[in-house]
Coordinates of C-alpha atoms in Angstrom, one line a residue:
M6 CA -10.3 -28.0 -6.2
S7 CA -11.4 -24.6 -7.4
K8 CA -8.8 -22.0 -8.2
L9 CA -8.2 -19.1 -5.8
R10 CA -9.6 -15.9 -7.4
I11 CA -7.2 -13.0 -7.0
L12 CA -7.4 -9.3 -7.7
V13 CA -4.2 -7.3 -7.8
A14 CA -4.3 -3.6 -6.8
E15 CA -1.0 -1.8 -7.4
D16 CA -0.6 1.7 -8.9
E17 CA 3.0 1.2 -10.2
R18 CA 2.7 -0.8 -13.4
P19 CA 6.1 -2.6 -13.3
A20 CA 5.3 -3.8 -9.7
R21 CA 1.9 -4.9 -10.8
L22 CA 3.2 -6.8 -13.9
F23 CA 5.9 -8.5 -11.7
L24 CA 3.3 -9.7 -9.2
I25 CA 0.9 -10.9 -12.0
S26 CA 3.7 -12.8 -13.7
M27 CA 4.6 -14.6 -10.4
L28 CA 0.9 -15.5 -9.8
N29 CA 0.5 -16.8 -13.3
A30 CA 3.2 -19.4 -12.5
F31 CA 0.8 -21.0 -9.8
E32 CA -1.7 -23.4 -11.3
D33 CA -4.2 -23.1 -8.4
V34 CA -4.9 -19.3 -8.8
K35 CA -6.8 -17.2 -11.3
I36 CA -6.3 -13.5 -11.7
V37 CA -9.8 -12.0 -12.1
A38 CA -8.9 -8.3 -12.3
E39 CA -6.1 -5.8 -11.8
A40 CA -6.5 -2.2 -10.5
S41 CA -4.2 0.7 -10.9
N42 CA -5.6 2.9 -8.1
G43 CA -7.8 2.6 -5.0
R44 CA -11.0 3.8 -6.4
Q45 CA -10.8 1.2 -9.3
A46 CA -9.9 -1.5 -6.7
V47 CA -13.2 -0.8 -4.8
E48 CA -15.3 -1.0 -8.0
L49 CA -13.6 -4.2 -9.2
I50 CA -13.8 -5.9 -5.7
E51 CA -17.5 -5.2 -5.6
Q52 CA -17.9 -6.4 -9.2
E53 CA -15.7 -9.5 -9.3
K54 CA -16.0 -10.6 -5.7
P55 CA -12.4 -12.1 -5.5
D56 CA -11.3 -14.5 -2.8
L57 CA -8.1 -12.6 -2.2
V58 CA -6.9 -9.1 -2.9
L59 CA -3.2 -8.3 -3.1
L60 CA -3.6 -4.6 -2.1
D61 CA -0.8 -2.0 -2.3
L62 CA -0.8 0.0 0.9
Q63 CA 0.3 3.3 -0.7
M64 CA -1.8 4.3 -3.7
P65 CA -3.1 7.6 -5.1
E66 CA -6.7 8.8 -4.5
L67 CA -7.6 5.9 -2.1
D68 CA -4.8 4.1 -0.3
G69 CA -5.1 0.5 0.7
L70 CA -6.6 1.2 4.1
S71 CA -9.2 3.5 2.6
V72 CA -10.1 0.7 0.1
V73 CA -10.8 -1.7 3.0
K74 CA -12.8 1.0 4.8
S75 CA -14.9 1.6 1.7
L76 CA -16.0 -2.0 1.5
K77 CA -19.1 -3.5 3.2
K78 CA -18.3 -6.3 5.6
S79 CA -20.4 -8.7 3.6
Q80 CA -18.2 -7.9 0.5
M81 CA -14.9 -8.1 2.3
P82 CA -12.5 -10.5 0.6
L83 CA -9.3 -11.8 2.2
I84 CA -6.7 -9.0 2.1
A85 CA -2.9 -9.2 1.9
F86 CA -1.3 -5.8 1.9
V87 CA 1.7 -5.2 -0.3
T88 CA 4.0 -2.6 1.0
A89 CA 7.5 -1.1 0.8
Y90 CA 9.1 -1.3 4.3
D91 CA 6.9 0.6 6.7
E92 CA 7.6 -0.1 10.4
Y93 CA 4.2 1.1 11.6
A94 CA 2.3 -1.0 9.1
I95 CA 4.4 -4.1 9.6
Q96 CA 4.0 -3.9 13.4
A97 CA 0.2 -3.4 13.1
F98 CA -0.1 -6.3 10.7
E99 CA 2.1 -8.7 12.7
I100 CA 0.3 -7.9 16.0
N101 CA -3.1 -8.5 14.5
A102 CA -2.0 -11.5 12.3
V103 CA -2.9 -9.7 9.0
D104 CA -1.1 -11.0 6.0
Y105 CA 1.3 -8.7 4.2
L106 CA 4.0 -8.9 1.5
L107 CA 7.1 -6.7 1.4
K108 CA 8.3 -5.2 -1.9
P109 CA 10.0 -6.6 -3.9
V110 CA 7.6 -9.6 -3.4
D111 CA 9.3 -12.9 -2.9
R112 CA 7.9 -16.0 -4.7
V113 CA 8.1 -18.3 -1.6
R114 CA 6.4 -15.7 0.6
L115 CA 3.7 -15.2 -2.1
R116 CA 3.1 -18.9 -2.0
E117 CA 2.6 -18.8 1.8
T118 CA 0.0 -16.1 1.4
I119 CA -1.9 -18.1 -1.2
N120 CA -1.8 -21.2 1.1
R121 CA -3.0 -19.2 4.1
A122 CA -5.9 -17.7 2.0
Q123 CA -6.9 -21.2 0.9
E124 CA -7.0 -22.4 4.5
R125 CA -9.1 -19.4 5.6
L126 CA -11.6 -19.8 2.8
D127 CA -12.2 -23.4 3.8
R128 CA -13.0 -22.3 7.4
A129 CA -15.8 -19.8 8.2
D130 CA -14.4 -19.2 11.7
L131 CA -11.1 -18.1 10.3
R132 CA -12.8 -15.8 7.7
A133 CA -14.6 -13.9 10.5
E134 CA -11.4 -13.7 12.6
E135 CA -9.6 -12.3 9.5
T136 CA -12.1 -9.4 9.1
N137 CA -11.8 -8.5 12.8
N138 CA -8.0 -8.7 12.7
L139 CA -8.0 -6.4 9.6
E140 CA -10.1 -3.7 11.4
E141 CA -7.9 -3.8 14.5
A142 CA -4.7 -3.6 12.4
I143 CA -6.0 -0.5 10.6
K144 CA -6.8 1.2 13.9
D145 CA -3.3 0.3 15.3
Y146 CA -1.6 1.5 12.2
E147 CA -3.4 4.8 12.1
M148 CA -2.7 5.5 15.7
A149 CA 1.0 4.6 15.4
S150 CA 1.6 6.4 12.1
Q151 CA 0.1 9.8 13.0
Q152 CA 3.4 11.6 12.6
P153 CA 3.5 15.3 13.2
R154 CA 2.8 17.5 10.2
I155 CA 5.8 19.4 8.9
D156 CA 5.8 23.1 8.1
R157 CA 9.4 23.4 6.8
I158 CA 11.5 21.2 4.5
P159 CA 15.3 21.3 4.9
V160 CA 17.1 21.2 1.5
R161 CA 20.9 21.0 0.9
Q162 CA 22.3 23.5 -1.5
K163 CA 26.0 23.1 -2.1
D164 CA 27.4 23.2 1.5
E165 CA 24.5 24.8 3.3
I166 CA 21.1 23.7 4.5
I167 CA 18.2 25.9 3.5
I168 CA 14.9 25.7 5.3
V169 CA 12.0 26.1 2.9
P170 CA 8.6 26.9 4.5
V171 CA 5.9 24.6 3.2
N172 CA 3.5 27.6 2.7
Q173 CA 5.9 29.1 0.2
I174 CA 6.0 25.9 -2.0
A175 CA 4.3 26.2 -5.3
S176 CA 4.9 22.7 -6.6
I177 CA 6.7 19.4 -5.9
I178 CA 7.4 17.2 -8.9
A179 CA 8.7 13.6 -8.6
D180 CA 11.7 13.0 -10.9
G181 CA 12.7 9.3 -10.4
E182 CA 14.2 9.1 -6.8
L183 CA 14.4 12.9 -6.6
L184 CA 11.8 15.6 -5.8
Q185 CA 12.0 19.0 -7.6
I186 CA 10.6 21.7 -5.4
T187 CA 9.6 25.1 -6.8
T188 CA 8.6 28.0 -4.5
N189 CA 6.3 30.9 -5.0
R190 CA 9.4 33.1 -5.8
N191 CA 10.4 30.6 -8.5
E192 CA 13.3 29.2 -6.5
N193 CA 14.2 25.6 -7.4
Y194 CA 15.5 23.0 -5.0
C195 CA 16.0 19.2 -5.2
I196 CA 15.7 16.7 -2.4
N197 CA 16.1 12.9 -2.3
H198 CA 12.8 11.8 -0.8
R199 CA 9.8 9.6 -1.7
L200 CA 6.8 11.6 -2.7
K201 CA 4.4 9.3 -1.0
D202 CA 6.2 9.6 2.3
L203 CA 6.4 13.4 2.1
E204 CA 2.7 13.6 1.2
L205 CA 1.8 11.9 4.4
R206 CA 3.6 14.6 6.4
L207 CA 2.3 17.6 4.6

C-alpha cells in the first residue's frame, strides 16, 4: 500500500515540529513538505500535490480558510484543520463532517485522521463529498464568527479599568502570553490576550 503523502502547515515552529515528530512514528505516512505560513502552504500544495494537509486555522498573511479558498477545486487535497479551541470553527466542522485536530494534538486522534484520509482517498464519492463539506463549513464558520469589531480596549491598571480607544493605539506587541500596548501619547499598557484573537476583532 502506498504511503499517505502529508503536508504540514503551521506557523508556530514548536507546534509544527511536535506534529511532524508524531507523524514520523507512523509507517504508512510520508511528509512531503512543511509550511510556516499560508502563502507558502498554497505554493507547496500546488507543487507537491499532497494527499492530506494538516492546516493550522490561524496563520499570518493567509489563514487556513484563505488557503483553502486560494486552491482550485482540481488541486484540493484532503484537509484536516488544526486549531486551538474555537467554538465557531468546531461547530462548523462538526456540522459539516470536516476533520479537525485540537491543539495540543493527540496521537490517537491524529491516527484517526490518517485512517479517515486513507478511506476517503480510496473512494471517489467520499472525495467529492469532502470538498463540498469543506466549502459549507467555511461558509458556516464565517457567518458564525463575524463578531462585532471593537473600538475600545479595556485595560486594568492597578485597581482601575482604563478604556483605551483603538484609534489612539500606536502599536501592540506580543510578549509571550501578554500584549504590550503603546498609545500615540506614548502611554504603555499590558493585557493578557492572544494577539490572533484580538486581531480578528480590530
